[in-house]
mmCIF file of C-alpha atoms in Angstrom:
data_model
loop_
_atom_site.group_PDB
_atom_site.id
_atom_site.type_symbol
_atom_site.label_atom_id
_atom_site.label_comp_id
_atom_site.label_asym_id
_atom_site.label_seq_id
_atom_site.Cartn_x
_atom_site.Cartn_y
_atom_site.Cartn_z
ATOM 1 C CA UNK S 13 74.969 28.244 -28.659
ATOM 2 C CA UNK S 14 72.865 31.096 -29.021
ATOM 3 C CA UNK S 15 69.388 31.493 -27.164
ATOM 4 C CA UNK S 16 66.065 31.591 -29.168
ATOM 5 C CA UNK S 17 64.416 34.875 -29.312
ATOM 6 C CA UNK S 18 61.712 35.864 -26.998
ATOM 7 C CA UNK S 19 58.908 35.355 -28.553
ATOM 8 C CA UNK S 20 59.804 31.611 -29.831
ATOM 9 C CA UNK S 21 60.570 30.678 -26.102
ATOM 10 C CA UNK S 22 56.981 32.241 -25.297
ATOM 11 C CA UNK S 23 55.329 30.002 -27.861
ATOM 12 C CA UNK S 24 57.017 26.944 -26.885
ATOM 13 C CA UNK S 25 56.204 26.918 -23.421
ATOM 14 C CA UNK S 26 52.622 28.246 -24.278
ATOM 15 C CA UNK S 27 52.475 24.859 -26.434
ATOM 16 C CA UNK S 28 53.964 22.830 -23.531
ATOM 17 C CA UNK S 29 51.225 24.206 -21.143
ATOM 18 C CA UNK S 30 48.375 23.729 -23.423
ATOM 19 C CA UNK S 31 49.286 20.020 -24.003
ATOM 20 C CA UNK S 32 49.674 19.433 -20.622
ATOM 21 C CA UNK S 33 45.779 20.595 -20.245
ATOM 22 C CA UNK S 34 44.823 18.625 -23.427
ATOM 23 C CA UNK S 35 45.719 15.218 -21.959
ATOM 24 C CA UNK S 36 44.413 16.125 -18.352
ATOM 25 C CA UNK S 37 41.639 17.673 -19.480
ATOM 26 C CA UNK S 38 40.830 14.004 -21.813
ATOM 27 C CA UNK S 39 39.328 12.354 -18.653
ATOM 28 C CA UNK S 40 35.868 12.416 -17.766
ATOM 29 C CA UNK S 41 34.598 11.358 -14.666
ATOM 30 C CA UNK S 42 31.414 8.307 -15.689
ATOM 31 C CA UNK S 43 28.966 10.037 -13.353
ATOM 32 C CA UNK S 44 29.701 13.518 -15.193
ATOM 33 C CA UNK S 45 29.070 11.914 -18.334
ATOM 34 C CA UNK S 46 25.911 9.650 -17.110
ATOM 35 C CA UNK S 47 24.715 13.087 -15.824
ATOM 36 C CA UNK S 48 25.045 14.895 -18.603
ATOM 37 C CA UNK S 49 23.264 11.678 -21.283
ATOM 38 C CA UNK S 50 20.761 10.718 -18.837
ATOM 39 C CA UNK S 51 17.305 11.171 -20.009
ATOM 40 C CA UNK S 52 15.227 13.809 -18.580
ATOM 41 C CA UNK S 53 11.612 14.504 -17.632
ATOM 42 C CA UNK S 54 9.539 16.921 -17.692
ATOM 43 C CA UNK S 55 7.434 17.389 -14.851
ATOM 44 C CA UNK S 56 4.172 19.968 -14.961
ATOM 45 C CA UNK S 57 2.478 20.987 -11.508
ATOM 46 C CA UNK S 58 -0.381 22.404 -10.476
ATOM 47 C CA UNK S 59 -2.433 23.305 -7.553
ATOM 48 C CA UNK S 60 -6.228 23.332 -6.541
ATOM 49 C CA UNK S 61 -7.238 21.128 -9.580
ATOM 50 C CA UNK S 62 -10.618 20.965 -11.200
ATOM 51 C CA UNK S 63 -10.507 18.475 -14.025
ATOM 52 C CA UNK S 64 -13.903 17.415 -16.400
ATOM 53 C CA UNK S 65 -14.228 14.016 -18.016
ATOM 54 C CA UNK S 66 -16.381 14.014 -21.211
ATOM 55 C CA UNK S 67 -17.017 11.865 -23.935
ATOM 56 C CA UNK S 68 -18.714 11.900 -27.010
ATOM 57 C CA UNK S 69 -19.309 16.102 -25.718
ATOM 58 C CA UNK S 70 -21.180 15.045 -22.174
ATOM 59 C CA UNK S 71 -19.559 15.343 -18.499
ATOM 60 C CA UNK S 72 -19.080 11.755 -17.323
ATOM 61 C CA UNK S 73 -17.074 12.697 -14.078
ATOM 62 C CA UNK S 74 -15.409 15.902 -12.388
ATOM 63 C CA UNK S 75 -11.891 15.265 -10.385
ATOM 64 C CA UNK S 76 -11.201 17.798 -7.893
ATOM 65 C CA UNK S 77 -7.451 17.742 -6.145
ATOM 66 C CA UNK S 78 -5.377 19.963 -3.798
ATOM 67 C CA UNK S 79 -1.928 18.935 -5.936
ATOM 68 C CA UNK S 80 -1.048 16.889 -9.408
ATOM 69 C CA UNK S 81 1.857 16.471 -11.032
ATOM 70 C CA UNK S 82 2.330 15.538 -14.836
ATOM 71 C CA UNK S 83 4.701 13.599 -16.012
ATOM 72 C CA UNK S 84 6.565 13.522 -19.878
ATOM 73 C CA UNK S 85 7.462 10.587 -20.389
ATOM 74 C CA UNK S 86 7.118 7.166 -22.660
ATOM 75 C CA UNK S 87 3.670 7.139 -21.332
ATOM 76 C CA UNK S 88 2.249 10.282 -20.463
ATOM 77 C CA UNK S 89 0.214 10.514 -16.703
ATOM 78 C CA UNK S 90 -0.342 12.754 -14.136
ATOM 79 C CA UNK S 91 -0.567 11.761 -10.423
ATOM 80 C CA UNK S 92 -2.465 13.133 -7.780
ATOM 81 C CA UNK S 93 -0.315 12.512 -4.055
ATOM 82 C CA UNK S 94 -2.033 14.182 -1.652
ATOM 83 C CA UNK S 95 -5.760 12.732 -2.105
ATOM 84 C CA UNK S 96 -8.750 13.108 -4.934
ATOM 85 C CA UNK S 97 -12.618 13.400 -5.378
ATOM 86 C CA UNK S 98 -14.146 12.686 -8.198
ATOM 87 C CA UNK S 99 -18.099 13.336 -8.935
ATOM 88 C CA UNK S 100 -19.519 10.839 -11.539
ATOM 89 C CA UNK S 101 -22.437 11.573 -13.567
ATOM 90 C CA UNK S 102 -24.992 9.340 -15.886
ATOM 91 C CA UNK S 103 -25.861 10.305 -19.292
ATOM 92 C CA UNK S 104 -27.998 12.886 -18.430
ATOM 93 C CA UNK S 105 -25.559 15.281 -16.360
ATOM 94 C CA UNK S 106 -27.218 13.481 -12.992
ATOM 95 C CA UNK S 107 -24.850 12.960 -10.013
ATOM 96 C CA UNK S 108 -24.697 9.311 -9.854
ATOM 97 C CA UNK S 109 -21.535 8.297 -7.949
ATOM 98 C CA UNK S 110 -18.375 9.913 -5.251
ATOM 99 C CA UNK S 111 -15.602 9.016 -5.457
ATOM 100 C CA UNK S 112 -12.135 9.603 -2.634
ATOM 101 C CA UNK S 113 -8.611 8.164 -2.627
ATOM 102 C CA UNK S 114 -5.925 9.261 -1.485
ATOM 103 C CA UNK S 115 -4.066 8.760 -4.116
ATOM 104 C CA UNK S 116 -4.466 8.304 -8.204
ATOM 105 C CA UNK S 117 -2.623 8.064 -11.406
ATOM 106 C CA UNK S 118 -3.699 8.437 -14.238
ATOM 107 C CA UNK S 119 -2.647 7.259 -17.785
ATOM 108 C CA UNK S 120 -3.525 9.771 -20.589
ATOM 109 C CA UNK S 121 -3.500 7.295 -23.843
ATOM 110 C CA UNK S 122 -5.322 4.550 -21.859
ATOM 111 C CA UNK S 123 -8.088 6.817 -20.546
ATOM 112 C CA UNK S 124 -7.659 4.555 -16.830
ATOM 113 C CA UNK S 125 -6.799 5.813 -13.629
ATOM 114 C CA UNK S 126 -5.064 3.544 -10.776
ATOM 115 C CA UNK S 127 -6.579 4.676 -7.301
ATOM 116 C CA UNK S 128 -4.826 3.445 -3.935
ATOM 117 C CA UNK S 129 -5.211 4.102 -0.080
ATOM 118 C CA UNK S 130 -8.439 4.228 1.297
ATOM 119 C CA UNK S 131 -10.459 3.786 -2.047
ATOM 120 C CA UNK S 132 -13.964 5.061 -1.733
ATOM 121 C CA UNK S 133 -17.053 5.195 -3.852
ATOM 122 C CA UNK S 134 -20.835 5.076 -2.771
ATOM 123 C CA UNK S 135 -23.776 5.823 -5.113
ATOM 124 C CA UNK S 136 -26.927 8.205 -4.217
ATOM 125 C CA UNK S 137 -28.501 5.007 -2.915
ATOM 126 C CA UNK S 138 -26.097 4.907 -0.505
ATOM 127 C CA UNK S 139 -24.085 1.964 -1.463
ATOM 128 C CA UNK S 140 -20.767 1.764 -0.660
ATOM 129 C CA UNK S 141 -17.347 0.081 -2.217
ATOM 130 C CA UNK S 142 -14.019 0.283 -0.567
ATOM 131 C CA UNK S 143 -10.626 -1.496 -1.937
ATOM 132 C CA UNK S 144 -7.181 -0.356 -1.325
ATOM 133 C CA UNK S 145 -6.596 -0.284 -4.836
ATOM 134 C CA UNK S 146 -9.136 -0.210 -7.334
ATOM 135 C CA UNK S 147 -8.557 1.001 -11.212
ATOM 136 C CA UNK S 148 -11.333 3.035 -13.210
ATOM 137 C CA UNK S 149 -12.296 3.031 -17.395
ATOM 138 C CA UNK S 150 -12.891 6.161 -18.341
ATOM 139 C CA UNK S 151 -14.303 4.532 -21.935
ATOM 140 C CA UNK S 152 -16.385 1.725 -20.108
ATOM 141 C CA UNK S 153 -16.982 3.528 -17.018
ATOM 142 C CA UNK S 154 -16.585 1.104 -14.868
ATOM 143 C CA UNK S 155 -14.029 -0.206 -11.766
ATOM 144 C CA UNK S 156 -12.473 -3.488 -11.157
ATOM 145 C CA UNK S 157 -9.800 -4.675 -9.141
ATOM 146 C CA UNK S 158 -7.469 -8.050 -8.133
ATOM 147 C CA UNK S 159 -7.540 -6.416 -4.497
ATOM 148 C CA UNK S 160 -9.972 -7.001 -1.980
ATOM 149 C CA UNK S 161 -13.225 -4.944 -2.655
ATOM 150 C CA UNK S 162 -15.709 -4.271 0.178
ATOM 151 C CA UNK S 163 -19.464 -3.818 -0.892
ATOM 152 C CA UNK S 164 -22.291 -2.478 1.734
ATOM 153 C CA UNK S 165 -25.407 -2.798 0.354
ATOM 154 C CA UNK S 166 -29.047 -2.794 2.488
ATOM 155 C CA UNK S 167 -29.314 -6.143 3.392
ATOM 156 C CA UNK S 168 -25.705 -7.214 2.332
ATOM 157 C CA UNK S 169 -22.273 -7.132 3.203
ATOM 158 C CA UNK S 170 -19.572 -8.831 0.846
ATOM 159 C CA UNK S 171 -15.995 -8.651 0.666
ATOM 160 C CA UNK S 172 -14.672 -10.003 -2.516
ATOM 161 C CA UNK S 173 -11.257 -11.324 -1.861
ATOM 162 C CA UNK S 174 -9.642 -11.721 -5.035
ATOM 163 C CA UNK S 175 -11.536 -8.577 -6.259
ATOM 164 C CA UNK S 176 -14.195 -7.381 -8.207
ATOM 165 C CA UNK S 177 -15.505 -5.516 -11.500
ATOM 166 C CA UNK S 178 -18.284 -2.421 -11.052
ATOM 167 C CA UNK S 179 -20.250 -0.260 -12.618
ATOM 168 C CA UNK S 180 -19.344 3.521 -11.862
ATOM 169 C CA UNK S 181 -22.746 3.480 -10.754
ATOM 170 C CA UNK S 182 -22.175 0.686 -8.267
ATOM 171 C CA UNK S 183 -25.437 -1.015 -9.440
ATOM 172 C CA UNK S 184 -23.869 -4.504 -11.363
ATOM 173 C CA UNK S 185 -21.528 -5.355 -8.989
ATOM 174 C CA UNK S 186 -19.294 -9.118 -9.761
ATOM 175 C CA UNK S 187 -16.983 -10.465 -7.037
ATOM 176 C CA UNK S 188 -14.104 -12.811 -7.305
ATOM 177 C CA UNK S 189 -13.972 -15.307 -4.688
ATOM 178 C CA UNK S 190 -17.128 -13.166 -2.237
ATOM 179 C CA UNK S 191 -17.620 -13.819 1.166
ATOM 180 C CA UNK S 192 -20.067 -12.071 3.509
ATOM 181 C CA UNK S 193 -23.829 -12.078 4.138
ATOM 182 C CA UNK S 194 -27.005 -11.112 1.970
ATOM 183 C CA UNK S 195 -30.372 -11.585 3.437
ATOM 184 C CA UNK S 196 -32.623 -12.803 0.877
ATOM 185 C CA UNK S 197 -36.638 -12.019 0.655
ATOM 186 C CA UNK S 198 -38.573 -14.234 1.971
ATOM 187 C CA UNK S 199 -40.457 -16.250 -0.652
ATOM 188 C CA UNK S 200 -43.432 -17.207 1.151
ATOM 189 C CA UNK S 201 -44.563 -13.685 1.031
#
């Protein structure tokens, strides 16, 4: 029997080796391949915020934040962790309303922003509304929420416990289920 030449043997076990890799190589480990498909997003941050809210071409509110994220994704929003103010203004460019939570999201396409942990507003009148969680309309400028709201007004004190619906301006004010005190004028003056 005679022996191949050289470079036949070379070839053949150069074929051997590389379909030994082919069907070792065939396996994929699932979390390789669930890394590699899953969906991705894109995340935008930024630092020392200063955001203005118009409509129709006037300022309706100005959003200041240390941190905010923005996120790509079905729906588009951008979160603020680590607390926000926002200044709310009447038609005329007038401070009307504060604003401070410690938290917000808000949702691009839907113009609203979800506020949580330690919601504050108060008015230039000094009336004040706190609610752990409390949404704003950017179109209808107002707030509402299915939390408890807090409302200190002079002379009254309610706590609405199924929530409540507000204008930014904190002046029409409707509770769900209130509770609390309002002292009424007397009407024999």
């Amino acid at each position: 029997m005679t022996k191949p030449p050289l470079h036949k043997k070379i070839f053949l076990q150069a074929a051997i080796l590389c379909s030994c890799l082919w069907l070792f190589s065939c396996e994929n480990d699932p979390k390789d391949i669930a890394d590699l498909t899953a969906k991705k997003v894109a995340i935008e941050e930024a630092k020392d915020i200063t955001t203005f809210f118009s409509q129709d071409g006037r300022l309706k509110a100005k959003l200041l934040a240390p941190l905010m994220y923005r996120y790509q994704e079905d729906t588009l929003y951008v979160e603020f962790p680590r607390t926000l103010k926002v200044d709310f203004f009447d038609s005329t460019g007038k401070l009307e309303s504060k604003l401070f939570a410690r938290y917000g999201k808000y949702f691009e396409t839907r113009s609203k922003i979800l506020l949580r942990d330690s919601v504050f507003v108060y008015n230039i009148k000094g009336d004040t509304l706190r609610s752990e969680e409390l949404w704003w309309d950017q179109n209808t400028q107002r707030f509402y929420t299915d939390k408890p709201a807090h409302v200190i007004r002079k002379g009254q004190n309610i706590l609405g416990r199924h929530g409540m619906e507000a204008s930014q301006d904190l002046r029409d004010v409707t509770f769900l289920n209130p509770f609390g005190t309002v002292i009424m004028p007397d009407s024999t003056r």
